[in-house]
Amino acid sequence: MKTRRSDRLIDMTRYLLERPHTLVPLTFFSQRYESAKSSISEDLAIIRRTFAQRHTGILETVPGAAGGVRYVPIIAATEAQTFISQIAERLSDSERLLPGGYVYLTDLLGTPEVLRQIGRLIATQYIDSSVDAVMTVATKGIPIAQSVSQYLNVPFVIVRRDSKITEGSTVSVNYVSGSSDRVQKMELSKRSLKPGSGVLIVDDFMKGGGTVGGMKSLIEEFDAKLLGVSVFAEGDFNGDRLIDDYTSLLRINQVDSKTKTITAEAGNYLQRNAELLTGLDK
Amino acid sequence: MKTRRSDRLIDMTRYLLERPHTLVPLTFFSQRYESAKSSISEDLAIIRRTFAQRHTGILETVPGAAGGVRYVPIIAATEAQTFISQIAERLSDSERLLPGGYVYLTDLLGTPEVLRQIGRLIATQYIDSSVDAVMTVATKGIPIAQSVSQYLNVPFVIVRRDSKITEGSTVSVNYVSGSSDRVQKMELSKRSLKPGSGVLIVDDFMKGGGTVGGMKSLIEEFDAKLLGVSVFAEGDFNGDRLIDDYTSLLRINQVDSKTKTITAEAGNYLQRNAELLTGLDK
């Protein structure tokens, strides 16, 4: 059926939001709404303007016969700052202190709106990289990987410390846990990654970087390419960190079980991405 | 700044889609766009009509001073059928056959668009229940729980078979794995669930129902209420299943390692929800 502009704007907005980084040909919309391509172009110009004003994302136009439009989600610098400060404050709550100086994060990593923002923040860093897959290690990295994978619209793969019969053949590597100096094993299903894939590593928490180091070795074993490392929070670590090129949204500086205090602040994300975020804000 | 209708429609659509099941007061939109409530009401009527026509979801209006508008995502019966048939076909691919008669599902449960539809399908069943949390067991149920939790906009909690220091105090139960008759243990962080919470159990695969049975016991231990059980796929099981009230999107009927065939078909989801889905289609 032929549609009114208002109906088209609403449905196109939903359609595009559900398919980030996907090239949608103008003919698709033109057929879907039985409308002229010129009307569709006007609609998209309006959506592009609103998305830019509200910092929802960029609507890229690819000209030519094979062209179309592509929605690239981003986060604005101010929204990123606000989110990170709010989470830092929530992390500093002494109620989160666990025996052994650990900090309880599980509730945050199970809350849809928190995961949504974590996904947007991390994905924004890689809008110009050709990420083919997001990699994480079970269990607590999974929600982050899933959220980032939604915003980049690519699959995520889960590395496991325990072998499962439901994964088929696997490739395994040994790695040294930086904080405990123990040698451990992690593995990934052979079917998970194609050679040459561009891979982004994400995790919930990084201390010595041993787990991330293990994932790097796995990426090499699969002849894939590492495109970046992003963690939700990094902890204080005395010693040489095995990984130095990474971004962290948060940094847990100090955990004092005696005085029951946790000191959490912004990680290096905002600083490392200052130029990118300012550019996107325009 | 005062805004045009077209800009409002685009931004309101995005805003509502990102916050399912959340009551948004009209005054919020009225302030955000510096527009009269009467204009906002007209905007919402247009969005409601488009969402209904395209089976995106229901835009509920709550009248009165504490009222507002609430977006409830649903899936149309035809879209549900199409999705389930497509997945059944993909599951029947003999390449998925693993030693021991297992079926490889990991790629599907790591693909954003598949997870999105699984989440919509399962969440649609509970639009009238007051779900407070989605529960699953690590590892492979997590992506399903996260997707359902997004559509219901409630947290998800992860039950684990191994204890972790980062979870704090836990409550544990023993359960009998229906297919192997072994007694196992599962546990959940004490902080995860409040007494009286309405809980929805989801998992990737159910055979004897032992794992789901364990989660049911945990829900009892937390003095919470079980509102439903939904699995992605159920397998063939000879014997008394421990759980009989559940829905499954798919059913893997037979796995023959000799002839290398997998027989997958629709689970009981469509049949069990026939009335609901037909009602929503109107």
Coordinates of C-alpha atoms in Angstrom, one line a residue:
Chain A
M1 CA 0.0 0.0 0.0
K2 CA 1.1 3.6 -0.7
T3 CA 2.1 5.3 2.6
R4 CA 2.1 8.7 4.1
R5 CA 5.4 10.4 4.9
S6 CA 4.8 10.2 8.7
D7 CA 4.3 6.4 8.5
R8 CA 7.4 6.0 6.4
L9 CA 9.5 8.0 8.7
I10 CA 8.4 5.9 11.7
D11 CA 8.9 2.5 10.0
M12 CA 12.2 3.5 8.3
T13 CA 13.5 4.7 11.6
R14 CA 12.7 1.3 13.2
Y15 CA 14.0 -0.6 10.2
L16 CA 17.3 1.2 10.2
L17 CA 17.8 1.1 14.0
E18 CA 17.4 -2.7 13.9
R19 CA 20.1 -3.1 11.2
P20 CA 23.2 -1.1 12.1
H21 CA 26.0 -1.1 9.6
T22 CA 23.8 -2.6 6.9
L23 CA 23.5 -1.1 3.5
V24 CA 19.8 -0.8 2.6
P25 CA 19.1 0.0 -1.1
L26 CA 16.8 2.9 -1.8
T27 CA 14.8 0.5 -4.0
F28 CA 14.0 -1.6 -1.0
F29 CA 12.3 1.3 0.8
S30 CA 10.7 2.5 -2.5
Q31 CA 9.1 -0.9 -3.0
R32 CA 8.2 -1.4 0.7
Y33 CA 6.3 1.9 0.8
E34 CA 5.2 2.0 -2.9
S35 CA 6.7 5.5 -3.0
A36 CA 9.0 7.3 -5.5
K37 CA 12.7 7.2 -4.9
S38 CA 12.7 11.0 -4.7
S39 CA 10.3 10.8 -1.8
I40 CA 12.4 8.2 -0.1
S41 CA 15.5 10.4 -0.5
E42 CA 13.7 13.3 1.2
D43 CA 12.6 11.0 4.0
L44 CA 16.1 9.8 4.6
A45 CA 17.4 13.4 4.6
I46 CA 14.9 14.2 7.5
I47 CA 16.0 11.0 9.4
R48 CA 19.7 11.9 8.8
R49 CA 19.1 15.4 10.2
T50 CA 17.2 14.1 13.3
F51 CA 19.7 11.3 14.0
A52 CA 22.6 13.9 13.8
Q53 CA 20.8 16.4 16.0
R54 CA 20.0 13.8 18.7
H55 CA 23.4 12.1 18.4
T56 CA 21.6 8.8 17.6
G57 CA 24.0 8.0 14.8
I58 CA 25.2 8.7 11.3
L59 CA 23.1 7.9 8.3
E60 CA 25.6 7.3 5.5
T61 CA 24.6 7.5 1.9
V62 CA 26.4 5.3 -0.6
P63 CA 25.8 6.7 -4.1
G64 CA 25.4 4.7 -7.3
A65 CA 23.5 1.6 -8.6
A66 CA 24.8 -0.6 -5.7
G67 CA 24.3 2.2 -3.2
G68 CA 21.8 2.9 -0.5
V69 CA 21.8 4.1 3.0
R70 CA 23.6 2.8 6.1
Y71 CA 22.9 3.5 9.8
V72 CA 26.0 3.8 12.0
P73 CA 25.2 4.1 15.7
I74 CA 27.4 6.4 17.7
I75 CA 27.4 7.9 21.2
A76 CA 27.9 11.6 21.8
A77 CA 30.9 12.7 24.0
T78 CA 28.7 14.3 26.6
E79 CA 26.5 11.2 26.9
A80 CA 29.6 9.0 27.1
Q81 CA 31.0 11.2 29.9
T82 CA 27.7 11.2 31.8
F83 CA 27.3 7.4 31.6
I84 CA 30.9 6.7 32.7
S85 CA 30.6 9.1 35.7
Q86 CA 27.3 7.5 36.8
I87 CA 28.7 4.0 36.6
A88 CA 31.9 5.1 38.4
E89 CA 29.7 6.4 41.2
R90 CA 27.7 3.2 41.3
L91 CA 30.9 1.1 41.4
S92 CA 32.2 3.1 44.3
D93 CA 29.3 1.9 46.5
S94 CA 30.9 0.0 49.4
E95 CA 28.0 -2.5 49.3
R96 CA 29.8 -3.9 46.2
L97 CA 32.8 -5.0 48.2
L98 CA 33.3 -8.7 48.2
P99 CA 35.7 -10.8 50.4
G100 CA 39.2 -10.8 48.9
G101 CA 38.9 -7.3 47.6
Y102 CA 36.7 -8.2 44.6
V103 CA 34.0 -5.8 43.4
Y104 CA 30.4 -7.1 42.6
L105 CA 29.6 -6.1 39.0
T106 CA 27.1 -8.8 38.1
D107 CA 24.0 -6.7 38.5
L108 CA 25.2 -4.0 36.2
L109 CA 26.2 -6.5 33.5
G110 CA 22.6 -8.0 33.7
T111 CA 20.8 -4.7 33.2
P112 CA 19.6 -4.0 29.7
E113 CA 20.0 -0.2 29.7
V114 CA 23.6 -0.4 31.1
L115 CA 24.5 -3.0 28.6
R116 CA 23.0 -0.9 25.8
Q117 CA 25.3 2.0 26.7
I118 CA 28.4 -0.2 27.1
G119 CA 27.7 -1.6 23.7
R120 CA 27.2 1.8 22.1
L121 CA 30.4 3.2 23.7
I122 CA 32.6 0.3 22.7
A123 CA 31.1 0.0 19.2
T124 CA 31.6 3.7 18.5
Q125 CA 35.4 3.2 18.6
Y126 CA 35.2 0.8 15.7
I127 CA 32.8 2.4 13.3
D128 CA 35.6 2.7 10.7
S129 CA 37.2 -0.8 11.3
S130 CA 36.0 -3.8 9.5
V131 CA 35.1 -5.9 12.5
D132 CA 33.9 -9.4 11.5
A133 CA 33.5 -10.8 15.0
V134 CA 33.5 -9.8 18.6
M135 CA 35.4 -12.3 20.9
T136 CA 35.1 -12.7 24.6
V137 CA 35.6 -15.4 27.2
A138 CA 32.9 -17.1 29.3
T139 CA 31.1 -16.1 31.5
K140 CA 31.0 -12.5 32.4
G141 CA 32.2 -11.1 29.1
I142 CA 29.3 -12.5 27.2
P143 CA 26.7 -9.8 27.9
I144 CA 29.2 -7.1 26.8
A145 CA 30.2 -9.0 23.6
Q146 CA 26.5 -9.5 22.8
S147 CA 25.7 -5.8 23.2
V148 CA 28.7 -4.7 21.1
S149 CA 27.9 -7.2 18.5
Q150 CA 24.4 -5.8 18.2
Y151 CA 25.7 -2.3 17.6
L152 CA 28.3 -3.5 15.1
N153 CA 25.8 -6.0 13.7
V154 CA 28.4 -8.8 13.5
P155 CA 28.4 -12.2 15.3
F156 CA 30.2 -12.8 18.7
V157 CA 32.2 -15.8 19.6
I158 CA 32.7 -17.2 23.1
V159 CA 36.0 -18.7 24.3
R160 CA 35.7 -21.2 27.0
R161 CA 37.9 -22.4 29.8
D162 CA 36.1 -25.8 29.9
S163 CA 35.6 -28.0 26.9
K164 CA 32.0 -28.8 25.8
I165 CA 30.9 -31.6 23.6
T166 CA 28.4 -29.2 22.0
E167 CA 31.1 -27.1 20.5
G168 CA 32.7 -29.7 18.2
S169 CA 36.4 -29.6 17.4
T170 CA 38.2 -26.8 19.2
V171 CA 41.5 -25.0 19.0
S172 CA 43.1 -24.5 22.4
V173 CA 45.9 -22.3 23.8
N174 CA 47.6 -22.1 27.1
Y175 CA 48.0 -18.8 28.8
V176 CA 49.5 -17.4 31.9
S177 CA 47.0 -15.6 34.2
G178 CA 48.9 -12.4 34.9
S179 CA 47.6 -12.0 38.4
S180 CA 48.1 -15.5 39.6
D181 CA 51.0 -16.8 37.4
R182 CA 49.1 -20.0 36.8
V183 CA 49.1 -21.7 33.4
Q184 CA 45.6 -22.2 32.2
K185 CA 43.9 -23.3 29.0
M186 CA 41.2 -21.7 26.9
E187 CA 39.6 -23.0 23.7
L188 CA 37.4 -21.9 20.9
S189 CA 35.3 -24.0 18.5
K190 CA 37.0 -24.4 15.1
R191 CA 33.8 -23.4 13.4
S192 CA 33.7 -20.0 15.1
L193 CA 36.2 -17.9 13.1
K194 CA 37.2 -17.8 9.5
P195 CA 40.9 -17.1 8.7
G196 CA 41.5 -13.5 8.0
S197 CA 38.6 -12.3 10.1
G198 CA 38.9 -8.9 11.9
V199 CA 38.3 -9.6 15.6
L200 CA 37.6 -7.2 18.4
I201 CA 38.2 -8.6 22.0
V202 CA 36.0 -7.4 24.8
D203 CA 35.8 -8.5 28.5
D204 CA 34.3 -7.4 31.7
F205 CA 37.4 -6.9 33.7
M206 CA 41.2 -6.8 33.1
K207 CA 43.9 -6.9 35.7
G208 CA 47.2 -8.4 34.5
G209 CA 45.9 -8.9 31.0
G210 CA 46.5 -12.7 30.9
T211 CA 43.1 -13.6 29.7
V212 CA 43.2 -11.1 27.0
G213 CA 46.6 -12.3 26.1
G214 CA 45.2 -15.8 25.7
M215 CA 42.5 -14.6 23.4
K216 CA 45.2 -12.8 21.3
S217 CA 47.1 -16.1 20.9
L218 CA 43.8 -17.8 19.9
I219 CA 43.3 -15.1 17.2
E220 CA 46.8 -15.9 15.9
E221 CA 46.0 -19.6 15.9
F222 CA 42.9 -18.9 13.7
D223 CA 45.0 -16.7 11.3
A224 CA 42.6 -13.9 12.2
K225 CA 43.5 -10.2 12.8
L226 CA 43.2 -8.4 16.2
L227 CA 41.5 -5.0 15.7
G228 CA 41.3 -3.9 19.3
V229 CA 40.8 -4.7 22.9
S230 CA 38.1 -3.0 25.0
V231 CA 37.2 -3.8 28.6
F232 CA 34.4 -2.6 30.9
A233 CA 36.7 -2.1 33.8
E234 CA 40.4 -2.3 34.5
G235 CA 41.9 -3.0 37.9
D236 CA 45.0 -1.8 39.6
F237 CA 47.9 -4.0 38.7
N238 CA 51.4 -3.9 40.2
G239 CA 53.7 -5.2 37.5
D240 CA 54.0 -5.4 33.8
R241 CA 50.6 -5.7 32.2
L242 CA 50.7 -8.2 29.3
I243 CA 48.5 -5.9 27.2
D244 CA 49.1 -2.2 26.8
D245 CA 46.9 -1.3 23.8
Y246 CA 43.4 -1.3 25.1
T247 CA 40.6 0.9 26.2
S248 CA 38.7 0.7 29.5
L249 CA 35.4 2.5 30.3
L250 CA 36.2 2.4 34.0
R251 CA 39.1 2.0 36.3
I252 CA 38.9 0.5 39.8
N253 CA 41.8 2.1 41.5
Q254 CA 41.7 0.9 45.0
V255 CA 39.8 -1.5 47.0
D256 CA 40.3 -1.3 50.8
S257 CA 38.6 -4.1 52.7
K258 CA 39.5 -2.5 56.0
T259 CA 37.9 0.9 55.5
K260 CA 35.3 -0.7 53.1
T261 CA 36.0 1.7 50.3
I262 CA 36.2 1.3 46.6
T263 CA 37.7 4.0 44.4
A264 CA 36.4 3.9 40.9
E265 CA 36.9 6.5 38.2
A266 CA 36.8 6.9 34.4
G267 CA 39.1 4.5 32.5
N268 CA 41.1 5.6 29.5
Y269 CA 38.2 5.4 27.0
L270 CA 37.3 9.1 27.0
Q271 CA 40.9 10.2 26.7
R272 CA 41.8 7.7 24.0
N273 CA 38.8 8.6 22.0
A274 CA 38.7 12.3 22.6
E275 CA 39.3 13.2 19.0
L276 CA 36.9 10.7 17.6
L277 CA 34.1 11.7 20.0
T278 CA 34.6 15.5 19.4
G279 CA 34.5 14.8 15.7
L280 CA 31.2 12.9 16.0
D281 CA 29.7 15.6 18.1
K282 CA 29.8 18.1 15.3
Chain B
M1 CA 14.2 23.9 20.7
K2 CA 10.8 23.7 19.2
T3 CA 10.6 20.8 16.7
R4 CA 8.8 19.8 13.6
R5 CA 6.5 16.9 13.6
S6 CA 8.7 14.8 11.4
D7 CA 11.7 15.2 13.7
R8 CA 9.5 14.4 16.7
L9 CA 8.2 11.2 15.1
I10 CA 11.7 10.0 14.3
D11 CA 13.1 10.7 17.7
M12 CA 10.1 9.5 19.6
T13 CA 10.1 6.2 17.7
R14 CA 13.8 5.7 18.6
Y15 CA 13.2 6.7 22.2
L16 CA 10.3 4.3 22.7
L17 CA 11.9 1.4 20.9
E18 CA 14.9 1.7 23.3
R19 CA 12.6 1.5 26.3
P20 CA 10.1 -1.3 26.0
H21 CA 7.5 -1.7 28.8
T22 CA 8.4 1.7 30.2
L23 CA 5.8 4.3 31.0
V24 CA 6.8 7.6 29.4
P25 CA 4.8 10.6 30.6
L26 CA 3.4 12.9 27.9
T27 CA 5.0 15.8 29.7
F28 CA 8.4 14.3 29.1
F29 CA 7.9 14.4 25.4
S30 CA 6.2 17.8 25.6
Q31 CA 9.3 19.3 27.3
R32 CA 11.8 17.4 25.2
Y33 CA 10.3 18.9 22.0
E34 CA 8.9 22.1 23.5
S35 CA 5.6 21.2 22.0
A36 CA 2.0 21.2 23.2
K37 CA 0.6 18.0 24.7
S38 CA -2.1 18.0 22.1
S39 CA 0.6 17.8 19.4
I40 CA 2.4 15.0 21.2
S41 CA -0.9 13.1 21.5
E42 CA -1.3 13.4 17.7
D43 CA 2.2 12.2 17.2
L44 CA 1.7 9.2 19.4
A45 CA -1.5 8.3 17.5
I46 CA 0.5 8.2 14.3
I47 CA 3.2 6.1 15.8
R48 CA 0.6 3.8 17.3
R49 CA -1.1 3.3 13.9
T50 CA 2.3 2.6 12.2
F51 CA 3.5 0.2 14.9
A52 CA 0.2 -1.7 14.6
Q53 CA 0.2 -1.9 10.8
R54 CA 3.8 -3.1 10.7
H55 CA 3.4 -5.4 13.7
T56 CA 6.2 -3.6 15.5
G57 CA 4.4 -3.5 18.8
I58 CA 1.5 -2.1 20.8
L59 CA 1.6 1.5 22.0
E60 CA -0.5 1.5 25.1
T61 CA -1.9 4.7 26.5
V62 CA -2.3 5.0 30.3
P63 CA -4.7 7.9 31.0
G64 CA -4.7 10.2 34.0
A65 CA -2.1 12.4 35.8
A66 CA 0.3 9.5 36.4
G67 CA -0.3 8.3 32.8
G68 CA 1.7 8.3 29.6
V69 CA 2.5 5.9 26.9
R70 CA 4.2 2.5 26.9
Y71 CA 5.7 0.5 24.0
V72 CA 5.1 -3.2 24.1
P73 CA 7.1 -5.1 21.5
I74 CA 5.3 -8.1 19.9
I75 CA 5.9 -10.4 16.9
A76 CA 3.2 -11.1 14.3
A77 CA 2.1 -14.7 13.8
T78 CA 3.3 -14.9 10.2
E79 CA 6.7 -13.5 11.1
A80 CA 7.0 -16.0 14.0
Q81 CA 6.1 -18.8 11.6
T82 CA 8.6 -17.7 9.0
F83 CA 11.4 -17.3 11.5
I84 CA 10.8 -20.7 13.1
S85 CA 10.7 -22.5 9.7
Q86 CA 13.9 -20.8 8.6
I87 CA 15.7 -21.8 11.7
A88 CA 14.3 -25.4 11.5
E89 CA 15.8 -25.6 8.0
R90 CA 19.1 -24.3 9.2
L91 CA 19.1 -26.8 12.1
S92 CA 18.5 -29.7 9.7
D93 CA 21.8 -29.0 7.9
S94 CA 23.9 -32.2 8.4
E95 CA 27.0 -30.1 8.8
R96 CA 25.7 -29.3 12.3
L97 CA 26.0 -32.9 13.4
L98 CA 28.6 -33.4 16.1
P99 CA 30.1 -36.6 17.5
G100 CA 27.7 -38.2 20.1
G101 CA 24.6 -37.0 18.3
Y102 CA 24.9 -33.4 19.4
V103 CA 23.8 -30.5 17.2
Y104 CA 25.9 -27.4 16.7
L105 CA 23.9 -24.3 17.7
T106 CA 26.6 -21.9 18.8
D107 CA 26.7 -19.9 15.5
L108 CA 23.0 -19.2 15.7
L109 CA 23.2 -18.1 19.3
G110 CA 25.9 -15.6 18.5
T111 CA 24.2 -13.9 15.6
P112 CA 22.5 -10.6 16.5
E113 CA 19.5 -10.9 14.1
V114 CA 18.7 -14.4 15.2
L115 CA 18.9 -13.5 18.9
R116 CA 16.7 -10.4 18.2
Q117 CA 13.9 -12.6 16.9
I118 CA 14.3 -15.3 19.6
G119 CA 14.0 -12.5 22.1
R120 CA 10.9 -11.0 20.5
L121 CA 9.2 -14.4 20.2
I122 CA 9.8 -15.4 23.8
A123 CA 9.0 -11.9 25.2
T124 CA 5.7 -11.7 23.3
Q125 CA 4.4 -14.6 25.4
Y126 CA 4.8 -12.6 28.6
I127 CA 3.6 -9.1 27.7
D128 CA 0.8 -9.5 30.3
S129 CA 2.9 -11.1 33.0
S130 CA 4.8 -9.0 35.5
V131 CA 8.3 -10.5 34.9
D132 CA 10.9 -9.0 37.2
A133 CA 13.9 -11.0 36.0
V134 CA 14.9 -13.5 33.3
M135 CA 16.9 -16.5 34.6
T136 CA 19.2 -18.8 32.7
V137 CA 22.2 -21.1 33.4
A138 CA 25.7 -20.4 32.0
T139 CA 26.9 -20.5 29.3
K140 CA 24.7 -21.1 26.3
G141 CA 21.5 -19.7 27.7
I142 CA 23.0 -16.3 28.4
P143 CA 22.5 -14.8 24.9
I144 CA 18.9 -15.8 24.9
A145 CA 18.3 -14.4 28.4
Q146 CA 19.9 -11.2 27.4
S147 CA 17.8 -10.8 24.3
V148 CA 14.5 -11.6 26.1
S149 CA 15.5 -9.2 28.9
Q150 CA 16.0 -6.4 26.4
Y151 CA 12.5 -6.9 25.0
L152 CA 10.9 -7.1 28.4
N153 CA 13.3 -4.4 29.7
V154 CA 14.1 -6.3 33.0
P155 CA 17.4 -7.6 34.3
F156 CA 18.6 -11.2 33.7
V157 CA 20.4 -13.4 36.2
I158 CA 22.9 -16.1 35.5
V159 CA 22.9 -19.4 37.4
R160 CA 26.3 -21.1 37.4
R161 CA 27.5 -24.6 37.8
D162 CA 30.9 -23.4 39.2
S163 CA 31.3 -21.1 42.1
K164 CA 33.0 -17.7 41.4
I165 CA 34.5 -15.4 44.0
T166 CA 33.2 -12.4 42.0
E167 CA 29.6 -13.4 42.8
G168 CA 29.7 -13.0 46.6
S169 CA 27.5 -15.3 48.7
T170 CA 25.4 -17.7 46.8
V171 CA 22.5 -20.0 47.3
S172 CA 23.0 -23.5 45.8
V173 CA 20.8 -26.4 45.0
N174 CA 21.5 -29.9 43.9
Y175 CA 19.6 -31.3 40.9
V176 CA 19.5 -34.4 38.9
S177 CA 20.4 -34.1 35.2
G178 CA 17.4 -35.9 33.6
S179 CA 19.4 -37.3 30.7
S180 CA 22.4 -38.6 32.7
D181 CA 21.0 -39.3 36.2
R182 CA 24.0 -37.5 37.8
V183 CA 23.5 -35.2 40.8
Q184 CA 24.9 -31.8 40.1
K185 CA 25.0 -28.5 41.8
M186 CA 24.1 -25.0 40.6
E187 CA 24.2 -21.7 42.4
L188 CA 23.1 -18.1 42.1
S189 CA 24.4 -15.0 43.8
K190 CA 22.3 -14.0 46.8
R191 CA 22.1 -10.5 45.5
S192 CA 20.6 -11.5 42.2
L193 CA 16.9 -11.9 43.1
K194 CA 14.6 -10.3 45.6
P195 CA 12.0 -12.4 47.4
G196 CA 8.6 -12.3 45.6
S197 CA 10.2 -11.6 42.1
G198 CA 8.4 -12.9 39.1
V199 CA 10.9 -15.0 37.2
L200 CA 11.0 -16.3 33.7
I201 CA 13.3 -19.2 32.9
V202 CA 15.0 -19.5 29.5
D203 CA 17.6 -21.8 28.1
D204 CA 19.1 -22.9 24.8
F205 CA 18.2 -26.6 24.9
M206 CA 16.1 -28.9 27.0
K207 CA 16.2 -32.6 27.0
G208 CA 15.2 -34.3 30.3
G209 CA 14.4 -31.0 31.9
G210 CA 16.9 -31.5 34.8
T211 CA 18.6 -28.2 34.4
V212 CA 15.3 -26.3 34.3
G213 CA 14.2 -28.3 37.3
G214 CA 17.3 -27.1 39.2
M215 CA 16.5 -23.5 38.3
K216 CA 12.9 -24.0 39.6
S217 CA 14.3 -25.2 42.9
L218 CA 16.5 -22.1 43.1
I219 CA 13.5 -19.9 42.4
E220 CA 11.8 -21.5 45.4
E221 CA 14.9 -21.0 47.6
F222 CA 14.7 -17.3 46.8
D223 CA 11.0 -17.2 47.6
A224 CA 10.4 -16.0 44.1
K225 CA 7.7 -17.0 41.7
L226 CA 8.1 -19.0 38.5
L227 CA 6.2 -17.3 35.6
G228 CA 7.2 -19.5 32.7
V229 CA 9.8 -21.7 31.0
S230 CA 10.8 -21.1 27.4
V231 CA 13.6 -22.8 25.5
F232 CA 15.1 -22.3 22.1
A233 CA 15.1 -26.0 21.2
E234 CA 13.9 -29.2 22.8
G235 CA 15.3 -32.6 22.1
D236 CA 13.8 -36.0 21.9
F237 CA 13.6 -37.6 25.3
N238 CA 12.6 -41.1 26.2
G239 CA 11.2 -41.1 29.6
D240 CA 9.4 -38.8 32.0
R241 CA 10.4 -35.2 31.4
L242 CA 10.8 -33.4 34.7
I243 CA 9.2 -30.3 33.2
D244 CA 5.9 -30.3 31.3
D245 CA 4.8 -26.7 31.2
Y246 CA 7.2 -25.0 28.8
T247 CA 7.3 -23.6 25.3
S248 CA 10.0 -24.4 22.7
L249 CA 10.6 -22.6 19.5
L250 CA 12.1 -25.7 17.9
R251 CA 12.2 -29.4 18.3
I252 CA 15.1 -31.6 17.2
N253 CA 13.3 -34.9 16.7
Q254 CA 16.0 -37.2 15.5
V255 CA 19.7 -37.2 15.1
D256 CA 21.1 -40.1 13.1
S257 CA 24.9 -40.1 13.1
K258 CA 24.9 -43.1 10.6
T259 CA 22.9 -41.5 7.8
K260 CA 24.1 -38.0 8.9
T261 CA 20.6 -36.5 9.2
I262 CA 19.1 -34.1 11.7
T263 CA 15.3 -33.8 11.8
A264 CA 14.3 -30.4 13.2
E265 CA 10.8 -28.9 13.2
A266 CA 8.7 -26.2 14.9
G267 CA 8.4 -26.7 18.7
N268 CA 5.2 -26.1 20.6
Y269 CA 5.5 -22.3 20.6
L270 CA 3.2 -21.6 17.7
Q271 CA 0.6 -24.0 18.9
R272 CA 0.7 -22.9 22.5
N273 CA 0.5 -19.3 21.6
A274 CA -1.9 -19.6 18.7
E275 CA -4.7 -17.6 20.4
L276 CA -2.3 -14.9 21.6
L277 CA -0.6 -14.4 18.3
T278 CA -3.9 -14.3 16.3
G279 CA -5.2 -11.7 18.8
L280 CA -2.1 -9.6 18.3
D281 CA -2.3 -9.8 14.5
K282 CA -5.6 -7.9 14.5

